[in-house]
Amino acid sequence: MYADDIKIYGIYSRENSNQVRSALQASLANLAEWASNWNVTINFNKSSILHLGPGSTIDYAVNGLVLKSCSTTKDLGVVVDNTLKFSKHVDHCVGKAYSTLFLLLRNIRSNNPRLLTRLFKAFVIPHLEYCSQVWNPFLKRDVDKIERVQKTFTRLLFKRLSPYGAIPCYHDRLQKLNMKSLCERRALADLVFGFKVLRKEMKLRASKYWLFKPTSVRTGGFNLYYAKIQQKSFLCMFNNVFYRLARWFQLLPQDALKAQNGKAFREKLKQLDLSRLLNIACY
């Protein structure tokens, strides 16, 4: 049995912090008791506490062992830190993407742009897009850092095709290669994810994340409202996927929103200039 992705969490305010912390400690004790009863070994030395938000932290213990606190942890392949800005995850995935990119370029001698582009999409881009709905960055330096990987690839590709010729600008390189910016690809992934939630193609309940406001009968569409953000919330909360989508769905044309399913919705979005439509600076 593998249980290395088990998480116990609690959300508390100043008024109920003591109760929630006591409940967390009790949950840890119950977990240890269950593991003992079923002869399941849990290495609590490798377990840790990640505290999010302001306020004082307290120690939690299991069987007399005080669990260590950390500022960063990896959860199902995503590096999560205590600020929820995901900058460290961006550094991690960009590093892996560069390593894979240069490995490909060293070992593939072909000058066929179609082949090289397909290899880039198959082996490099997945490092930059895995679970992007969770960590899609809002800091410009992180957005630029990710986009720079594709800029590097397209520049080196044109350099290989024409060693002594002038290299077009990034926008023109993307057009010639029929590629989208990575920023726009992440936006498309976000929108398709949200559409599938709304169409009940995923096991997530839309009403848990959005409020549905009345909308004009003539315009129709999705008039969503994300009400969970308070004035004292983290800045990063303003960029979580459900808040982003509440804004973006109101900007999409009706033809796209009337798609029958997520696959059809994706195809309609591919025909749009999402960076202009959503007013996002991709490069």
Short mmCIF file of C-alpha atoms in Angstrom, two decimals:
data_model
loop_
_atom_site.label_atom_id
_atom_site.label_comp_id
_atom_site.label_asym_id
_atom_site.label_seq_id
_atom_site.Cartn_x
_atom_site.Cartn_y
_atom_site.Cartn_z
CA MET A 1 0.00 0.00 0.00
CA TYR A 2 1.34 3.41 -0.96
CA ALA A 3 0.28 6.29 1.24
CA ASP A 4 2.90 8.91 0.44
CA ASP A 5 0.30 11.38 -0.84
CA ILE A 6 -1.92 11.45 2.24
CA LYS A 7 -2.66 14.95 3.50
CA ILE A 8 -4.41 16.18 6.62
CA TYR A 9 -5.36 19.83 6.58
CA GLY A 10 -7.33 22.38 8.51
CA ILE A 11 -8.58 25.87 7.72
CA TYR A 12 -8.96 28.17 10.67
CA SER A 13 -9.50 31.78 11.66
CA ARG A 14 -8.52 33.66 14.78
CA GLU A 15 -11.80 32.67 16.42
CA ASN A 16 -11.57 28.90 15.92
CA SER A 17 -7.81 28.31 15.69
CA ASN A 18 -7.58 26.31 18.92
CA GLN A 19 -10.40 23.97 17.93
CA VAL A 20 -9.00 23.33 14.45
CA ARG A 21 -5.48 22.76 15.73
CA SER A 22 -6.79 20.29 18.30
CA ALA A 23 -8.70 18.51 15.55
CA LEU A 24 -5.54 18.29 13.44
CA GLN A 25 -3.61 16.77 16.32
CA ALA A 26 -6.43 14.29 16.94
CA SER A 27 -6.46 13.33 13.25
CA LEU A 28 -2.73 12.59 13.37
CA ALA A 29 -3.26 10.39 16.43
CA ASN A 30 -6.10 8.54 14.68
CA LEU A 31 -3.91 8.01 11.60
CA ALA A 32 -1.11 6.56 13.72
CA GLU A 33 -3.57 4.26 15.52
CA TRP A 34 -5.10 3.07 12.25
CA ALA A 35 -1.65 2.36 10.79
CA SER A 36 -0.69 0.38 13.88
CA ASN A 37 -3.89 -1.68 13.83
CA TRP A 38 -3.43 -2.60 10.17
CA ASN A 39 0.35 -3.07 10.33
CA VAL A 40 0.93 -0.24 7.86
CA THR A 41 4.26 1.46 8.35
CA ILE A 42 4.22 5.24 8.08
CA ASN A 43 7.58 6.99 8.17
CA PHE A 44 6.72 10.07 10.19
CA ASN A 45 10.35 11.20 9.89
CA LYS A 46 9.53 11.98 6.25
CA SER A 47 6.28 13.73 7.15
CA SER A 48 6.18 17.49 7.53
CA ILE A 49 3.95 20.44 8.35
CA LEU A 50 3.38 23.22 5.81
CA HIS A 51 1.77 26.33 7.28
CA LEU A 52 0.02 28.78 4.93
CA GLY A 53 -0.87 32.34 5.79
CA PRO A 54 -0.04 34.70 8.63
CA GLY A 55 -0.23 33.83 12.28
CA SER A 56 1.84 31.83 14.69
CA THR A 57 2.63 28.18 14.10
CA ILE A 58 2.53 25.36 16.62
CA ASP A 59 4.18 21.96 16.76
CA TYR A 60 2.34 18.74 15.99
CA ALA A 61 3.53 15.37 17.26
CA VAL A 62 2.85 11.70 16.57
CA ASN A 63 3.87 9.03 19.06
CA GLY A 64 6.12 11.52 20.78
CA LEU A 65 7.84 12.55 17.52
CA VAL A 66 7.53 16.26 16.70
CA LEU A 67 6.89 16.66 12.98
CA LYS A 68 9.24 19.01 11.21
CA SER A 69 7.97 22.22 9.66
CA CYS A 70 8.87 23.11 6.09
CA SER A 71 8.44 26.06 3.74
CA THR A 72 8.36 23.93 0.58
CA THR A 73 7.07 20.48 -0.29
CA LYS A 74 6.30 18.48 -3.42
CA ASP A 75 2.73 17.26 -3.80
CA LEU A 76 2.03 14.90 -6.71
CA GLY A 77 4.81 16.48 -8.77
CA VAL A 78 4.00 20.12 -7.96
CA VAL A 79 6.34 22.09 -5.71
CA VAL A 80 4.20 23.99 -3.19
CA ASP A 81 5.58 26.69 -0.91
CA ASN A 82 4.07 28.56 2.01
CA THR A 83 3.34 31.65 -0.12
CA LEU A 84 1.41 29.75 -2.84
CA LYS A 85 3.23 31.77 -5.50
CA PHE A 86 4.71 28.63 -7.08
CA SER A 87 7.90 30.41 -8.14
CA LYS A 88 9.96 27.47 -6.91
CA HIS A 89 7.86 25.09 -8.96
CA VAL A 90 8.44 27.29 -12.01
CA ASP A 91 12.20 27.10 -11.41
CA HIS A 92 11.94 23.33 -11.05
CA CYS A 93 9.96 22.68 -14.24
CA VAL A 94 11.95 25.21 -16.30
CA GLY A 95 15.18 23.48 -15.27
CA LYS A 96 13.83 20.09 -16.37
CA ALA A 97 12.54 21.59 -19.63
CA TYR A 98 15.93 23.10 -20.53
CA SER A 99 17.71 19.82 -19.77
CA THR A 100 15.34 17.92 -22.05
CA LEU A 101 15.51 20.57 -24.78
CA PHE A 102 19.30 20.59 -25.02
CA LEU A 103 19.40 16.79 -24.85
CA LEU A 104 17.11 16.66 -27.89
CA LEU A 105 19.05 19.26 -29.85
CA ARG A 106 22.36 17.51 -29.16
CA ASN A 107 21.12 14.12 -30.31
CA ILE A 108 18.71 14.98 -33.13
CA ARG A 109 20.65 16.17 -36.17
CA SER A 110 17.63 16.72 -38.39
CA ASN A 111 16.85 20.16 -39.82
CA ASN A 112 13.21 19.30 -40.37
CA PRO A 113 11.26 22.01 -38.49
CA ARG A 114 8.11 19.89 -38.32
CA LEU A 115 9.98 16.99 -36.69
CA LEU A 116 11.81 19.21 -34.20
CA THR A 117 8.63 21.04 -33.29
CA ARG A 118 6.80 17.76 -32.67
CA LEU A 119 9.66 16.55 -30.48
CA PHE A 120 9.58 19.81 -28.53
CA LYS A 121 5.84 19.49 -27.96
CA ALA A 122 6.12 15.82 -27.00
CA PHE A 123 9.10 15.94 -24.62
CA VAL A 124 9.68 19.51 -23.45
CA ILE A 125 6.29 21.20 -23.15
CA PRO A 126 4.85 18.55 -20.77
CA HIS A 127 7.41 19.66 -18.17
CA LEU A 128 6.00 23.20 -18.47
CA GLU A 129 2.30 22.37 -18.50
CA TYR A 130 1.77 19.50 -16.07
CA CYS A 131 -1.03 20.49 -13.68
CA SER A 132 -0.74 24.13 -14.82
CA GLN A 133 -4.28 24.92 -13.67
CA VAL A 134 -2.94 24.76 -10.12
CA TRP A 135 0.24 26.82 -10.49
CA ASN A 136 -0.32 29.05 -13.56
CA PRO A 137 1.92 31.97 -12.53
CA PHE A 138 0.79 35.55 -12.04
CA LEU A 139 4.22 37.09 -11.44
CA LYS A 140 5.67 38.51 -14.67
CA ARG A 141 9.13 37.17 -13.94
CA ASP A 142 7.75 33.63 -13.73
CA VAL A 143 5.65 34.02 -16.88
CA ASP A 144 8.72 35.30 -18.75
CA LYS A 145 10.92 32.53 -17.35
CA ILE A 146 8.60 29.84 -18.72
CA GLU A 147 8.12 31.56 -22.08
CA ARG A 148 11.88 31.89 -22.46
CA VAL A 149 12.16 28.12 -22.92
CA GLN A 150 10.08 28.23 -26.10
CA LYS A 151 11.81 31.41 -27.23
CA THR A 152 15.12 29.58 -26.92
CA PHE A 153 13.86 26.58 -28.86
CA THR A 154 12.42 28.61 -31.74
CA ARG A 155 15.53 30.79 -31.94
CA LEU A 156 17.87 27.78 -32.05
CA LEU A 157 15.60 26.09 -34.59
CA PHE A 158 15.77 29.06 -36.98
CA LYS A 159 19.50 29.30 -36.35
CA ARG A 160 19.84 25.66 -37.40
CA LEU A 161 17.70 26.18 -40.51
CA SER A 162 19.55 29.31 -41.62
CA PRO A 163 22.88 29.73 -39.80
CA TYR A 164 23.70 33.06 -41.40
CA GLY A 165 20.23 34.45 -41.96
CA ALA A 166 18.33 36.96 -39.87
CA ILE A 167 16.22 35.36 -37.15
CA PRO A 168 12.61 36.63 -37.06
CA CYS A 169 11.11 38.01 -33.86
CA TYR A 170 9.41 35.59 -31.48
CA HIS A 171 5.89 36.47 -32.67
CA ASP A 172 6.84 35.80 -36.29
CA ARG A 173 8.64 32.58 -35.38
CA LEU A 174 5.48 31.28 -33.72
CA GLN A 175 3.39 32.15 -36.76
CA LYS A 176 5.80 30.43 -39.15
CA LEU A 177 5.84 27.30 -36.98
CA ASN A 178 2.08 27.42 -36.32
CA MET A 179 2.65 27.48 -32.57
CA LYS A 180 0.98 29.28 -29.68
CA SER A 181 2.80 31.01 -26.84
CA LEU A 182 3.06 28.92 -23.68
CA CYS A 183 1.10 31.58 -21.81
CA GLU A 184 -1.78 31.24 -24.26
CA ARG A 185 -1.61 27.45 -24.06
CA ARG A 186 -1.99 27.62 -20.27
CA ALA A 187 -4.96 29.95 -20.62
CA LEU A 188 -6.59 27.50 -23.03
CA ALA A 189 -5.99 24.63 -20.58
CA ASP A 190 -7.58 26.69 -17.79
CA LEU A 191 -10.65 27.48 -19.87
CA VAL A 192 -11.18 23.89 -21.00
CA PHE A 193 -10.84 22.73 -17.40
CA GLY A 194 -13.46 25.25 -16.24
CA PHE A 195 -15.81 24.41 -19.10
CA LYS A 196 -15.65 20.70 -18.22
CA VAL A 197 -16.47 21.52 -14.61
CA LEU A 198 -19.49 23.55 -15.72
CA ARG A 199 -20.65 20.83 -18.13
CA LYS A 200 -20.25 18.16 -15.44
CA GLU A 201 -17.58 16.35 -17.44
CA MET A 202 -15.43 16.27 -14.32
CA LYS A 203 -16.20 15.09 -10.79
CA LEU A 204 -16.16 18.61 -9.40
CA ARG A 205 -19.27 20.53 -8.39
CA ALA A 206 -19.31 23.98 -10.00
CA SER A 207 -21.47 25.48 -7.25
CA LYS A 208 -18.69 24.71 -4.76
CA TYR A 209 -16.41 27.22 -6.49
CA TRP A 210 -18.67 29.76 -8.20
CA LEU A 211 -21.88 31.66 -7.62
CA PHE A 212 -24.13 32.00 -10.65
CA LYS A 213 -25.48 35.50 -11.18
CA PRO A 214 -28.57 36.31 -13.25
CA THR A 215 -27.64 37.26 -16.79
CA SER A 216 -29.35 38.88 -19.75
CA VAL A 217 -31.55 36.50 -21.73
CA ARG A 218 -30.25 38.02 -24.95
CA THR A 219 -26.57 37.67 -24.15
CA GLY A 220 -26.69 34.38 -22.27
CA GLY A 221 -23.32 32.92 -21.36
CA PHE A 222 -21.71 32.12 -18.04
CA ASN A 223 -21.99 34.96 -15.54
CA LEU A 224 -19.87 33.52 -12.75
CA TYR A 225 -18.87 35.11 -9.49
CA TYR A 226 -16.12 33.93 -7.17
CA ALA A 227 -17.04 35.13 -3.70
CA LYS A 228 -14.38 33.55 -1.51
CA ILE A 229 -11.82 36.35 -1.70
CA GLN A 230 -11.70 38.79 1.16
CA GLN A 231 -9.79 42.03 1.50
CA LYS A 232 -7.11 40.42 3.66
CA SER A 233 -6.62 37.41 1.40
CA PHE A 234 -3.29 36.53 -0.15
CA LEU A 235 -2.50 38.33 -3.40
CA CYS A 236 -2.05 34.91 -5.00
CA MET A 237 -5.69 34.08 -4.23
CA PHE A 238 -6.70 36.64 -6.84
CA ASN A 239 -5.06 34.42 -9.43
CA ASN A 240 -6.38 31.01 -8.45
CA VAL A 241 -7.95 29.16 -11.34
CA PHE A 242 -11.58 29.63 -10.30
CA TYR A 243 -11.17 33.37 -9.83
CA ARG A 244 -9.39 33.68 -13.18
CA LEU A 245 -12.10 31.72 -14.95
CA ALA A 246 -14.88 33.79 -13.41
CA ARG A 247 -13.33 36.79 -15.18
CA TRP A 248 -12.38 35.07 -18.42
CA PHE A 249 -15.66 33.31 -19.18
CA GLN A 250 -17.40 36.69 -19.37
CA LEU A 251 -15.01 37.70 -22.17
CA LEU A 252 -15.56 34.71 -24.44
CA PRO A 253 -17.85 34.86 -27.51
CA GLN A 254 -21.21 33.11 -27.30
CA ASP A 255 -20.34 30.74 -30.12
CA ALA A 256 -17.57 29.20 -28.04
CA LEU A 257 -19.68 28.96 -24.89
CA LYS A 258 -22.39 27.06 -26.75
CA ALA A 259 -20.04 24.16 -27.52
CA GLN A 260 -21.56 20.77 -26.80
CA ASN A 261 -18.59 19.37 -24.88
CA GLY A 262 -15.06 20.08 -23.76
CA LYS A 263 -13.47 18.77 -26.95
CA ALA A 264 -15.60 21.02 -29.17
CA PHE A 265 -14.96 23.94 -26.82
CA ARG A 266 -11.20 23.44 -27.14
CA GLU A 267 -11.40 23.46 -30.94
CA LYS A 268 -13.39 26.70 -30.91
CA LEU A 269 -10.88 28.34 -28.56
CA LYS A 270 -7.99 27.38 -30.85
CA GLN A 271 -9.50 29.66 -33.49
CA LEU A 272 -9.36 32.68 -31.16
CA ASP A 273 -6.56 35.02 -30.18
CA LEU A 274 -6.83 34.36 -26.45
CA SER A 275 -4.01 36.70 -25.44
CA ARG A 276 -5.87 39.64 -27.00
CA LEU A 277 -9.34 38.48 -25.98
CA LEU A 278 -8.40 37.89 -22.33
CA ASN A 279 -6.00 40.84 -22.21
CA ILE A 280 -3.07 38.77 -20.96
CA ALA A 281 0.52 39.77 -21.75
CA CYS A 282 2.17 36.59 -22.99
CA TYR A 283 5.46 37.98 -24.32
#
